[in-house]
Short mmCIF file of C-alpha atoms in Angstrom, two decimals:
data_model
loop_
_atom_site.label_atom_id
_atom_site.label_comp_id
_atom_site.label_asym_id
_atom_site.label_seq_id
_atom_site.Cartn_x
_atom_site.Cartn_y
_atom_site.Cartn_z
CA MET A 1 -29.59 15.15 -13.98
CA GLY A 2 -31.94 13.97 -16.58
CA ILE A 3 -31.53 12.68 -19.88
CA LEU A 4 -33.75 13.61 -22.93
CA GLY A 5 -32.83 11.30 -26.25
CA GLY A 6 -33.97 11.42 -29.96
CA THR A 7 -32.87 11.71 -33.09
CA PHE A 8 -33.82 15.71 -33.22
CA ASP A 9 -34.30 16.03 -36.77
CA PRO A 10 -34.62 18.78 -36.32
CA VAL A 11 -34.40 19.83 -32.66
CA HIS A 12 -37.90 22.20 -32.23
CA ILE A 13 -39.72 24.02 -29.69
CA GLY A 14 -41.76 20.77 -28.39
CA HIS A 15 -38.55 19.13 -27.49
CA LEU A 16 -37.33 22.32 -25.78
CA ARG A 17 -40.11 22.81 -23.85
CA ALA A 18 -40.65 19.81 -22.33
CA ALA A 19 -36.81 19.28 -21.17
CA ILE A 20 -37.48 22.59 -19.42
CA GLU A 21 -40.78 21.74 -17.96
CA MET A 22 -39.25 18.78 -16.27
CA ARG A 23 -36.55 20.49 -15.51
CA ASP A 24 -38.58 22.58 -13.36
CA ALA A 25 -41.26 20.13 -12.03
CA LEU A 26 -38.48 17.33 -10.91
CA ASP A 27 -36.38 20.27 -10.02
CA LEU A 28 -33.29 18.97 -12.08
CA ALA A 29 -29.79 20.89 -12.01
CA GLU A 30 -29.93 19.75 -15.56
CA VAL A 31 -31.23 17.76 -18.44
CA ARG A 32 -28.65 17.04 -21.13
CA LEU A 33 -30.49 16.20 -24.53
CA VAL A 34 -28.72 13.27 -26.50
CA PRO A 35 -29.15 12.93 -30.19
CA ALA A 36 -28.56 9.30 -31.66
CA HIS A 37 -26.52 8.41 -34.39
CA VAL A 38 -28.12 4.97 -35.50
CA PRO A 39 -31.63 4.68 -34.12
CA PRO A 40 -32.48 1.58 -33.26
CA HIS A 41 -36.58 2.15 -33.62
CA ARG A 42 -36.85 4.09 -36.78
CA ALA A 43 -35.38 5.14 -39.80
CA GLN A 44 -32.02 7.02 -40.22
CA PRO A 45 -32.56 10.64 -39.54
CA ALA A 46 -32.96 13.10 -42.64
CA ALA A 47 -29.70 15.22 -41.64
CA GLY A 48 -26.81 14.33 -41.02
CA ALA A 49 -25.42 13.98 -37.30
CA GLU A 50 -23.27 17.08 -37.66
CA HIS A 51 -25.61 18.96 -38.59
CA ARG A 52 -28.37 18.07 -35.82
CA LEU A 53 -25.41 18.36 -33.07
CA ALA A 54 -25.07 21.67 -34.05
CA LEU A 55 -28.68 22.35 -34.42
CA LEU A 56 -29.17 20.94 -30.99
CA ARG A 57 -26.35 23.31 -29.39
CA LEU A 58 -27.90 26.56 -31.27
CA ALA A 59 -31.09 25.53 -29.54
CA VAL A 60 -30.19 25.20 -26.15
CA ARG A 61 -27.48 28.12 -26.07
CA GLY A 62 -28.29 30.68 -23.27
CA VAL A 63 -30.96 28.07 -21.70
CA PRO A 64 -30.10 28.13 -18.08
CA GLY A 65 -29.86 24.40 -16.73
CA LEU A 66 -30.43 22.65 -20.82
CA ALA A 67 -27.27 21.00 -22.32
CA VAL A 68 -25.83 18.46 -24.92
CA ASP A 69 -24.39 15.46 -24.63
CA ASP A 70 -22.89 14.25 -28.00
CA ARG A 71 -21.44 10.60 -26.86
CA GLU A 72 -23.90 8.09 -28.88
CA LEU A 73 -22.48 10.36 -32.01
CA GLY A 74 -19.13 8.66 -30.93
CA ARG A 75 -19.92 5.10 -30.76
CA ALA A 76 -20.52 2.74 -33.36
CA GLY A 77 -23.77 0.64 -34.07
CA PRO A 78 -26.95 0.91 -32.80
CA SER A 79 -27.38 4.16 -30.11
CA TYR A 80 -28.62 1.83 -27.04
CA THR A 81 -29.78 3.73 -24.38
CA VAL A 82 -28.35 1.28 -21.91
CA ASP A 83 -24.90 1.96 -23.36
CA THR A 84 -25.53 5.52 -22.48
CA LEU A 85 -26.91 5.25 -19.13
CA THR A 86 -24.35 2.92 -17.94
CA ALA A 87 -21.44 5.57 -19.42
CA LEU A 88 -23.36 7.94 -17.53
CA ARG A 89 -23.88 5.94 -14.41
CA ALA A 90 -19.90 5.66 -14.10
CA GLU A 91 -19.22 9.27 -13.85
CA LEU A 92 -22.07 10.03 -11.70
CA GLY A 93 -21.70 7.45 -9.01
CA ALA A 94 -24.90 7.70 -6.81
CA ARG A 95 -26.14 10.67 -8.28
CA SER A 96 -29.67 10.70 -8.91
CA LEU A 97 -30.11 10.31 -12.84
CA CYS A 98 -33.72 10.30 -14.60
CA LEU A 99 -34.35 8.71 -18.15
CA LEU A 100 -37.13 10.67 -19.58
CA VAL A 101 -39.48 9.52 -22.31
CA GLY A 102 -42.57 10.05 -23.78
CA ASP A 103 -45.66 8.13 -23.37
CA ASP A 104 -45.18 6.29 -26.82
CA ALA A 105 -41.55 5.40 -26.15
CA PHE A 106 -42.83 4.41 -22.52
CA ARG A 107 -45.45 1.71 -23.59
CA GLY A 108 -43.12 0.42 -26.04
CA LEU A 109 -40.21 0.08 -23.12
CA PRO A 110 -40.22 -4.17 -23.85
CA THR A 111 -38.81 -3.49 -26.85
CA TRP A 112 -36.07 -1.64 -25.86
CA HIS A 113 -32.12 -2.95 -25.77
CA ARG A 114 -32.26 -4.80 -22.30
CA TRP A 115 -34.84 -2.57 -21.02
CA GLN A 116 -35.04 -4.15 -17.58
CA ALA A 117 -31.79 -2.78 -17.12
CA LEU A 118 -32.36 0.43 -17.79
CA PHE A 119 -34.00 0.41 -14.41
CA ASP A 120 -30.51 -0.36 -12.65
CA LEU A 121 -29.03 2.65 -13.89
CA ALA A 122 -31.97 5.49 -13.91
CA HIS A 123 -35.28 6.44 -12.63
CA VAL A 124 -37.79 6.51 -15.41
CA VAL A 125 -39.71 9.45 -15.87
CA VAL A 126 -42.68 9.13 -18.06
CA MET A 127 -43.78 12.57 -19.63
CA ARG A 128 -47.43 12.22 -19.96
CA ARG A 129 -49.50 14.39 -22.48
CA PRO A 130 -53.48 14.25 -22.64
CA LEU A 131 -54.04 11.20 -24.73
CA PRO A 132 -55.74 11.89 -28.14
CA PRO A 133 -58.85 10.91 -29.63
CA GLY A 134 -59.03 6.91 -29.65
CA GLY A 135 -55.89 7.15 -27.98
CA THR A 136 -54.96 4.43 -25.27
CA ASP A 137 -52.51 4.74 -22.19
CA THR A 138 -52.83 0.61 -21.42
CA LEU A 139 -49.28 -0.77 -21.05
CA PRO A 140 -48.26 -4.04 -21.87
CA ALA A 141 -48.65 -6.78 -19.32
CA GLU A 142 -44.83 -7.46 -19.05
CA LEU A 143 -44.14 -3.93 -18.38
CA THR A 144 -46.86 -3.41 -15.91
CA ARG A 145 -45.75 -6.51 -13.95
CA PHE A 146 -42.10 -5.72 -13.61
CA LEU A 147 -43.32 -2.56 -12.55
CA ARG A 148 -44.87 -3.06 -9.59
CA GLY A 149 -43.48 -1.81 -6.59
CA ARG A 150 -41.18 0.78 -8.46
CA GLU A 151 -43.67 3.66 -8.54
CA ALA A 152 -41.84 6.61 -6.67
CA HIS A 153 -44.32 8.19 -4.11
CA GLY A 154 -43.37 11.74 -4.82
CA VAL A 155 -40.66 13.75 -7.14
CA ALA A 156 -38.59 13.76 -3.64
CA ALA A 157 -38.09 10.26 -4.18
CA LEU A 158 -36.31 10.52 -7.37
CA ALA A 159 -33.85 12.62 -5.47
CA GLY A 160 -33.34 10.44 -2.75
CA SER A 161 -31.94 7.64 -4.65
CA PRO A 162 -30.26 6.89 -8.03
CA ALA A 163 -32.30 4.45 -9.80
CA GLY A 164 -34.92 1.86 -10.12
CA LEU A 165 -37.95 4.09 -9.84
CA VAL A 166 -40.91 5.37 -12.38
CA TRP A 167 -42.71 8.50 -12.01
CA GLN A 168 -45.28 9.88 -14.41
CA GLN A 169 -45.16 13.36 -14.76
CA ALA A 170 -47.82 15.65 -16.66
CA ILE A 171 -46.90 18.46 -19.17
CA PRO A 172 -48.52 20.97 -21.12
CA PRO A 173 -49.71 19.16 -24.47
CA LEU A 174 -47.58 20.74 -27.52
CA ASP A 175 -48.55 20.10 -30.83
CA VAL A 176 -45.12 20.30 -32.88
CA SER A 177 -43.55 17.58 -34.78
CA ALA A 178 -40.10 17.13 -36.45
CA THR A 179 -42.27 15.45 -39.44
CA ARG A 180 -44.43 18.22 -40.26
CA ILE A 181 -41.34 21.06 -39.86
CA ARG A 182 -39.46 18.76 -42.41
CA ALA A 183 -42.41 18.88 -44.63
CA LEU A 184 -43.18 22.21 -44.31
CA LEU A 185 -39.52 23.03 -45.09
CA ARG A 186 -39.66 20.70 -48.22
CA ALA A 187 -43.07 22.10 -49.38
CA GLY A 188 -40.63 25.34 -49.01
CA HIS A 189 -43.10 26.89 -46.09
CA GLY A 190 -41.81 28.19 -43.24
CA ALA A 191 -41.40 27.03 -39.62
CA ARG A 192 -40.85 30.19 -37.77
CA PHE A 193 -41.93 29.88 -34.01
CA LEU A 194 -41.89 25.87 -34.26
CA MET A 195 -37.81 26.36 -34.25
CA THR A 196 -35.81 28.83 -32.67
CA ASP A 197 -34.74 31.64 -35.30
CA SER A 198 -30.91 30.75 -35.17
CA CYS A 199 -31.85 27.00 -35.95
CA LEU A 200 -34.12 28.26 -38.90
CA ARG A 201 -30.84 30.47 -40.27
CA TYR A 202 -28.81 27.32 -39.48
CA ILE A 203 -30.79 25.25 -41.80
CA ARG A 204 -31.62 27.56 -44.35
CA ASP A 205 -27.65 28.49 -44.83
CA HIS A 206 -26.87 24.41 -44.77
CA HIS A 207 -30.18 23.81 -47.17
CA LEU A 208 -30.97 21.52 -44.91
CA TYR A 209 -34.52 19.49 -45.22
CA THR A 210 -35.31 20.19 -48.83
CA ASP A 211 -35.62 18.08 -51.73
#
């Protein structure tokens, strides 16, 4: 199983395509998209939890292997990933669990709450996209030291154990962001083909992301 967290404010084709790419590359039976209630590292989402959840459910409807997990929305306080993985590990037993993170999030891992415990609960799979001009893939020294000896030797190693490894999986670049979509909608412009039509209808019907 794979877990892809975020604010999904709103969910867009970049999120969906990344989930599908990882489902296929890692041969995962399921990738769960987990919307955060109170994100620890960014501002509170523009849309309420009930709307972001409804949009996610619309977005994954009919997509094999994609599902929505709303457990963080029911928890008070910051939406710490370690708490989510702890709950999932209790449910999954010794089954393999993969935490899917982007490049930027991975480089910032030492700032996460109890970040080292994440590897006791899941594998960490980095979704690697080509670096932008001037970008860097240098990791913090603390993270580099911690990862020594944890590199998976192929995708099959992830399925062969419940947790503890790191794997870097290249995925095609897709230049779509929730920030841009919110800006387009606030300006009264269309966002078709950046989101599913069902999500766009929901946003329009509920007057989301407008001033």
